[in-house]
Amino acid sequence: MKKILVLEDENAIRSFVVINLRRSGYEPIEASTGEEALKLLEENDDICVALLDVMLPDTDGFEVCRHIRASGSRMGIIMLTALSQEMDKVTGLMTGADDYVTKPFSPAELIARVDALYRRVRGVMDGDEDDIVSGPFVLSPRNRTLDKNGERVRLTQTEYSIIKLFMENPGRALSREEILENVWGPEYKGDLKIVDVNIRRLRMKVEDTATMPEYITTIWGYGYKWGS
């Protein structure tokens, strides 16, 4: 079964989410507090995707997200945010989330986002492709890893997909729309801002100085490219 953590303190919303996930072939693991969610994560190491509400009675979804990423887990994470909480979307992505869904949301939208992220996390490995070497970086499609100067760079599955796209297209300008379609999928209907926030997060991991990027450069008004 495809296990997914649903962290939501409002019973009505959680029940609505759980019912629709079950109908779509997922096995929801329910939690109403951050503490309960962390305990369930320890007991279920085969959870592939987590849905995390931002506002919780004992903590917030950001802290749970940080804990997941600090543990080294590359599970998919989707934040559930309120319509008025614009900064929550950016904060969630910067703390390691892969995507966000704004309340209120339709079952179709939620399942589409979950399906797309699940495919990225549990999708077919890149097979026998050769390692890609670029400057101090070595990307291994077989292991889905990135090393810089021999040191492992800890990436989420979304970050790995972006880096792979860049390193397969060195020196080529990639539009935000092209990055979104290649990484999130053609069915993704979210904001282009998700690309920019993930690039900011990636720069903090791969650049020597994130504010003076050498590897992921900006093409103003268009998108980004890898290298010169």
Tab-separated table of C-alpha atoms in Angstrom:
chain	number	residue	atom	x	y	z
A	1	MET	CA	0.000	0.000	0.000
A	2	LYS	CA	0.993	3.608	-0.576
A	3	LYS	CA	1.285	5.021	2.933
A	4	ILE	CA	0.714	8.733	3.447
A	5	LEU	CA	0.754	10.743	6.683
A	6	VAL	CA	-2.156	13.162	7.156
A	7	LEU	CA	-1.422	15.712	9.887
A	8	GLU	CA	-4.520	17.876	10.398
A	9	ASP	CA	-6.072	18.872	13.710
A	10	GLU	CA	-9.557	19.634	12.357
A	11	ASN	CA	-11.469	16.349	12.339
A	12	ALA	CA	-13.810	17.311	9.499
A	13	ILE	CA	-10.977	18.305	7.155
A	14	ARG	CA	-8.879	15.274	8.098
A	15	SER	CA	-11.810	12.902	7.490
A	16	PHE	CA	-12.482	14.538	4.118
A	17	VAL	CA	-8.836	14.130	3.100
A	18	VAL	CA	-8.577	10.558	4.372
A	19	ILE	CA	-11.727	9.404	2.551
A	20	ASN	CA	-10.497	10.771	-0.767
A	21	LEU	CA	-7.013	9.336	-0.319
A	22	ARG	CA	-8.435	5.881	0.408
A	23	ARG	CA	-10.616	6.095	-2.702
A	24	SER	CA	-7.457	6.805	-4.690
A	25	GLY	CA	-5.568	3.783	-3.383
A	26	TYR	CA	-3.573	5.325	-0.552
A	27	GLU	CA	-3.263	4.133	3.038
A	28	PRO	CA	-3.632	7.247	5.230
A	29	ILE	CA	-1.938	7.390	8.642
A	30	GLU	CA	-3.781	10.005	10.705
A	31	ALA	CA	-2.378	12.480	13.233
A	32	SER	CA	-3.941	15.514	14.898
A	33	THR	CA	-0.837	16.914	16.659
A	34	GLY	CA	2.799	17.381	15.751
A	35	GLU	CA	3.929	15.093	18.544
A	36	GLU	CA	1.616	12.327	17.348
A	37	ALA	CA	2.847	12.776	13.774
A	38	LEU	CA	6.519	12.452	14.752
A	39	LYS	CA	5.738	9.283	16.715
A	40	LEU	CA	3.883	7.778	13.753
A	41	LEU	CA	6.765	8.654	11.436
A	42	GLU	CA	9.140	6.707	13.675
A	43	GLU	CA	6.788	3.717	13.676
A	44	ASN	CA	6.146	3.785	9.907
A	45	ASP	CA	9.401	4.183	8.013
A	46	ASP	CA	7.646	3.313	4.741
A	47	ILE	CA	5.587	6.517	4.619
A	48	CYS	CA	6.287	8.085	1.224
A	49	VAL	CA	4.338	11.351	1.407
A	50	ALA	CA	3.260	13.605	4.284
A	51	LEU	CA	0.443	16.162	4.257
A	52	LEU	CA	1.190	18.714	6.986
A	53	ASP	CA	-1.236	21.364	8.173
A	54	VAL	CA	0.488	24.596	9.154
A	55	MET	CA	-1.589	25.484	12.228
A	56	LEU	CA	-1.536	22.830	14.967
A	57	PRO	CA	-2.441	22.849	18.673
A	58	ASP	CA	1.019	21.925	19.976
A	59	THR	CA	3.449	23.187	17.314
A	60	ASP	CA	3.237	23.989	13.599
A	61	GLY	CA	3.661	22.065	10.389
A	62	PHE	CA	6.930	23.875	9.659
A	63	GLU	CA	8.571	22.339	12.723
A	64	VAL	CA	7.410	18.862	11.739
A	65	CYS	CA	8.745	19.488	8.223
A	66	ARG	CA	12.121	20.602	9.629
A	67	HIS	CA	12.299	17.496	11.783
A	68	ILE	CA	11.612	15.239	8.790
A	69	ARG	CA	14.310	16.899	6.694
A	70	ALA	CA	16.794	16.982	9.594
A	71	SER	CA	16.428	13.207	9.861
A	72	GLY	CA	17.664	12.887	6.279
A	73	SER	CA	14.323	11.661	4.946
A	74	ARG	CA	13.521	12.443	1.327
A	75	MET	CA	9.807	11.648	1.630
A	76	GLY	CA	7.496	13.973	-0.236
A	77	ILE	CA	5.977	16.784	1.842
A	78	ILE	CA	2.928	18.877	0.988
A	79	MET	CA	1.928	21.762	3.271
A	80	LEU	CA	-1.758	22.594	3.785
A	81	THR	CA	-2.075	26.390	4.035
A	82	ALA	CA	-4.928	28.866	4.404
A	83	LEU	CA	-5.746	31.180	1.516
A	84	SER	CA	-4.567	34.298	3.389
A	85	GLN	CA	-1.268	32.788	4.580
A	86	GLU	CA	0.907	33.728	1.586
A	87	MET	CA	4.107	33.716	3.641
A	88	ASP	CA	3.299	30.228	4.909
A	89	LYS	CA	3.692	28.925	1.371
A	90	VAL	CA	7.192	30.350	1.027
A	91	THR	CA	8.159	29.358	4.574
A	92	GLY	CA	6.966	25.798	4.003
A	93	LEU	CA	8.996	25.440	0.819
A	94	MET	CA	12.099	26.948	2.407
A	95	THR	CA	11.895	24.506	5.337
A	96	GLY	CA	11.917	21.566	2.945
A	97	ALA	CA	8.379	21.029	1.644
A	98	ASP	CA	7.932	19.978	-1.981
A	99	ASP	CA	4.558	21.581	-2.584
A	100	TYR	CA	1.599	23.279	-0.927
A	101	VAL	CA	-2.168	23.098	-1.298
A	102	THR	CA	-4.304	26.079	-0.344
A	103	LYS	CA	-7.491	25.608	1.669
A	104	PRO	CA	-10.211	25.222	0.631
A	105	PHE	CA	-9.194	22.669	-1.976
A	106	SER	CA	-11.099	20.209	-4.141
A	107	PRO	CA	-10.532	16.452	-3.863
A	108	ALA	CA	-9.348	16.387	-7.496
A	109	GLU	CA	-6.713	19.066	-6.871
A	110	LEU	CA	-5.413	17.385	-3.731
A	111	ILE	CA	-5.177	13.914	-5.276
A	112	ALA	CA	-3.483	15.306	-8.396
A	113	ARG	CA	-0.806	16.962	-6.239
A	114	VAL	CA	-0.338	13.833	-4.124
A	115	ASP	CA	-0.150	11.573	-7.196
A	116	ALA	CA	2.443	13.792	-8.882
A	117	LEU	CA	4.625	13.933	-5.774
A	118	TYR	CA	4.258	10.208	-5.109
A	119	ARG	CA	5.476	9.472	-8.638
A	120	ARG	CA	8.551	11.643	-8.066
A	121	VAL	CA	9.362	9.990	-4.751
A	122	ARG	CA	8.627	6.403	-5.717
A	123	GLY	CA	9.051	6.637	-9.476
A	124	VAL	CA	11.239	4.486	-11.632
A	125	MET	CA	14.927	5.053	-11.009
A	126	ASP	CA	16.956	6.468	-13.853
A	127	GLY	CA	18.411	3.040	-14.615
A	128	ASP	CA	21.897	2.663	-15.979
A	129	GLU	CA	22.509	6.267	-16.950
A	130	ASP	CA	26.096	7.360	-16.455
A	131	ASP	CA	27.073	9.788	-13.732
A	132	ILE	CA	26.939	13.437	-14.768
A	133	VAL	CA	30.045	15.455	-13.857
A	134	SER	CA	30.026	19.261	-13.834
A	135	GLY	CA	32.842	21.139	-12.132
A	136	PRO	CA	32.965	20.002	-8.486
A	137	PHE	CA	29.624	18.153	-8.814
A	138	VAL	CA	28.911	14.498	-9.531
A	139	LEU	CA	25.271	13.495	-9.988
A	140	SER	CA	24.432	9.785	-9.822
A	141	PRO	CA	21.138	8.947	-11.584
A	142	ARG	CA	21.342	5.364	-10.311
A	143	ASN	CA	21.508	6.437	-6.656
A	144	ARG	CA	19.683	9.761	-7.125
A	145	THR	CA	22.459	11.576	-5.269
A	146	LEU	CA	24.613	14.675	-5.734
A	147	ASP	CA	28.166	15.120	-4.433
A	148	LYS	CA	30.145	18.356	-4.341
A	149	ASN	CA	33.898	18.031	-3.913
A	150	GLY	CA	33.317	14.470	-2.712
A	151	GLU	CA	30.799	15.517	-0.056
A	152	ARG	CA	27.159	14.433	-0.253
A	153	VAL	CA	24.634	17.245	-0.757
A	154	ARG	CA	21.372	16.353	0.968
A	155	LEU	CA	18.531	16.955	-1.466
A	156	THR	CA	14.818	16.356	-1.478
A	157	GLN	CA	13.409	14.441	-4.448
A	158	THR	CA	12.191	17.713	-5.954
A	159	GLU	CA	15.608	19.334	-5.578
A	160	TYR	CA	17.263	16.300	-7.133
A	161	SER	CA	14.903	16.482	-10.122
A	162	ILE	CA	15.716	20.174	-10.653
A	163	ILE	CA	19.477	19.628	-10.416
A	164	LYS	CA	19.284	16.698	-12.830
A	165	LEU	CA	17.374	18.835	-15.327
A	166	PHE	CA	20.000	21.573	-15.025
A	167	MET	CA	23.002	19.265	-15.328
A	168	GLU	CA	21.514	17.527	-18.359
A	169	ASN	CA	21.212	20.949	-20.020
A	170	PRO	CA	24.420	22.842	-19.127
A	171	GLY	CA	24.544	26.420	-20.335
A	172	ARG	CA	20.973	26.286	-21.634
A	173	ALA	CA	18.427	28.807	-20.396
A	174	LEU	CA	15.408	27.015	-18.946
A	175	SER	CA	12.193	28.960	-18.474
A	176	ARG	CA	10.274	28.729	-15.236
A	177	GLU	CA	7.431	27.092	-17.157
A	178	GLU	CA	9.790	24.455	-18.579
A	179	ILE	CA	11.219	23.677	-15.145
A	180	LEU	CA	7.714	23.443	-13.668
A	181	GLU	CA	6.504	21.070	-16.390
A	182	ASN	CA	9.586	18.826	-16.245
A	183	VAL	CA	9.766	18.566	-12.456
A	184	TRP	CA	6.177	18.910	-11.228
A	185	GLY	CA	4.531	17.443	-14.315
A	186	PRO	CA	2.344	18.861	-17.121
A	187	GLU	CA	-0.786	18.401	-15.002
A	188	TYR	CA	0.514	20.701	-12.236
A	189	LYS	CA	-1.588	23.872	-11.956
A	190	GLY	CA	0.272	25.652	-9.165
A	191	ASP	CA	2.022	29.011	-9.035
A	192	LEU	CA	5.357	29.541	-10.834
A	193	LYS	CA	6.606	30.948	-7.539
A	194	ILE	CA	7.256	27.378	-6.402
A	195	VAL	CA	10.125	27.215	-8.910
A	196	ASP	CA	11.762	30.384	-7.575
A	197	VAL	CA	11.524	29.265	-3.952
A	198	ASN	CA	13.052	25.881	-4.751
A	199	ILE	CA	15.892	27.589	-6.622
A	200	ARG	CA	16.556	29.765	-3.575
A	201	ARG	CA	16.680	26.645	-1.413
A	202	LEU	CA	18.952	24.829	-3.858
A	203	ARG	CA	21.387	27.728	-4.012
A	204	MET	CA	21.783	27.536	-0.243
A	205	LYS	CA	22.910	23.924	-0.692
A	206	VAL	CA	25.069	23.988	-3.828
A	207	GLU	CA	26.534	27.485	-4.105
A	208	ASP	CA	29.643	28.642	-2.252
A	209	THR	CA	27.770	31.912	-1.615
A	210	ALA	CA	24.019	31.674	-2.163
A	211	THR	CA	23.644	35.422	-2.774
A	212	MET	CA	26.332	35.344	-5.472
A	213	PRO	CA	25.398	32.226	-7.450
A	214	GLU	CA	28.032	30.712	-9.715
A	215	TYR	CA	26.269	27.527	-10.796
A	216	ILE	CA	22.528	28.332	-10.905
A	217	THR	CA	22.356	31.702	-12.617
A	218	THR	CA	19.264	33.826	-13.225
A	219	ILE	CA	18.039	34.767	-16.685
A	220	TRP	CA	16.034	37.840	-15.751
A	221	GLY	CA	12.426	37.761	-16.856
A	222	TYR	CA	12.782	34.207	-18.123
A	223	GLY	CA	14.230	31.559	-15.835
A	224	TYR	CA	17.554	29.958	-14.898
A	225	LYS	CA	20.510	28.068	-16.313
A	226	TRP	CA	23.284	25.840	-15.023
A	227	GLY	CA	26.762	27.282	-15.482
A	228	SER	CA	27.909	29.836	-18.002
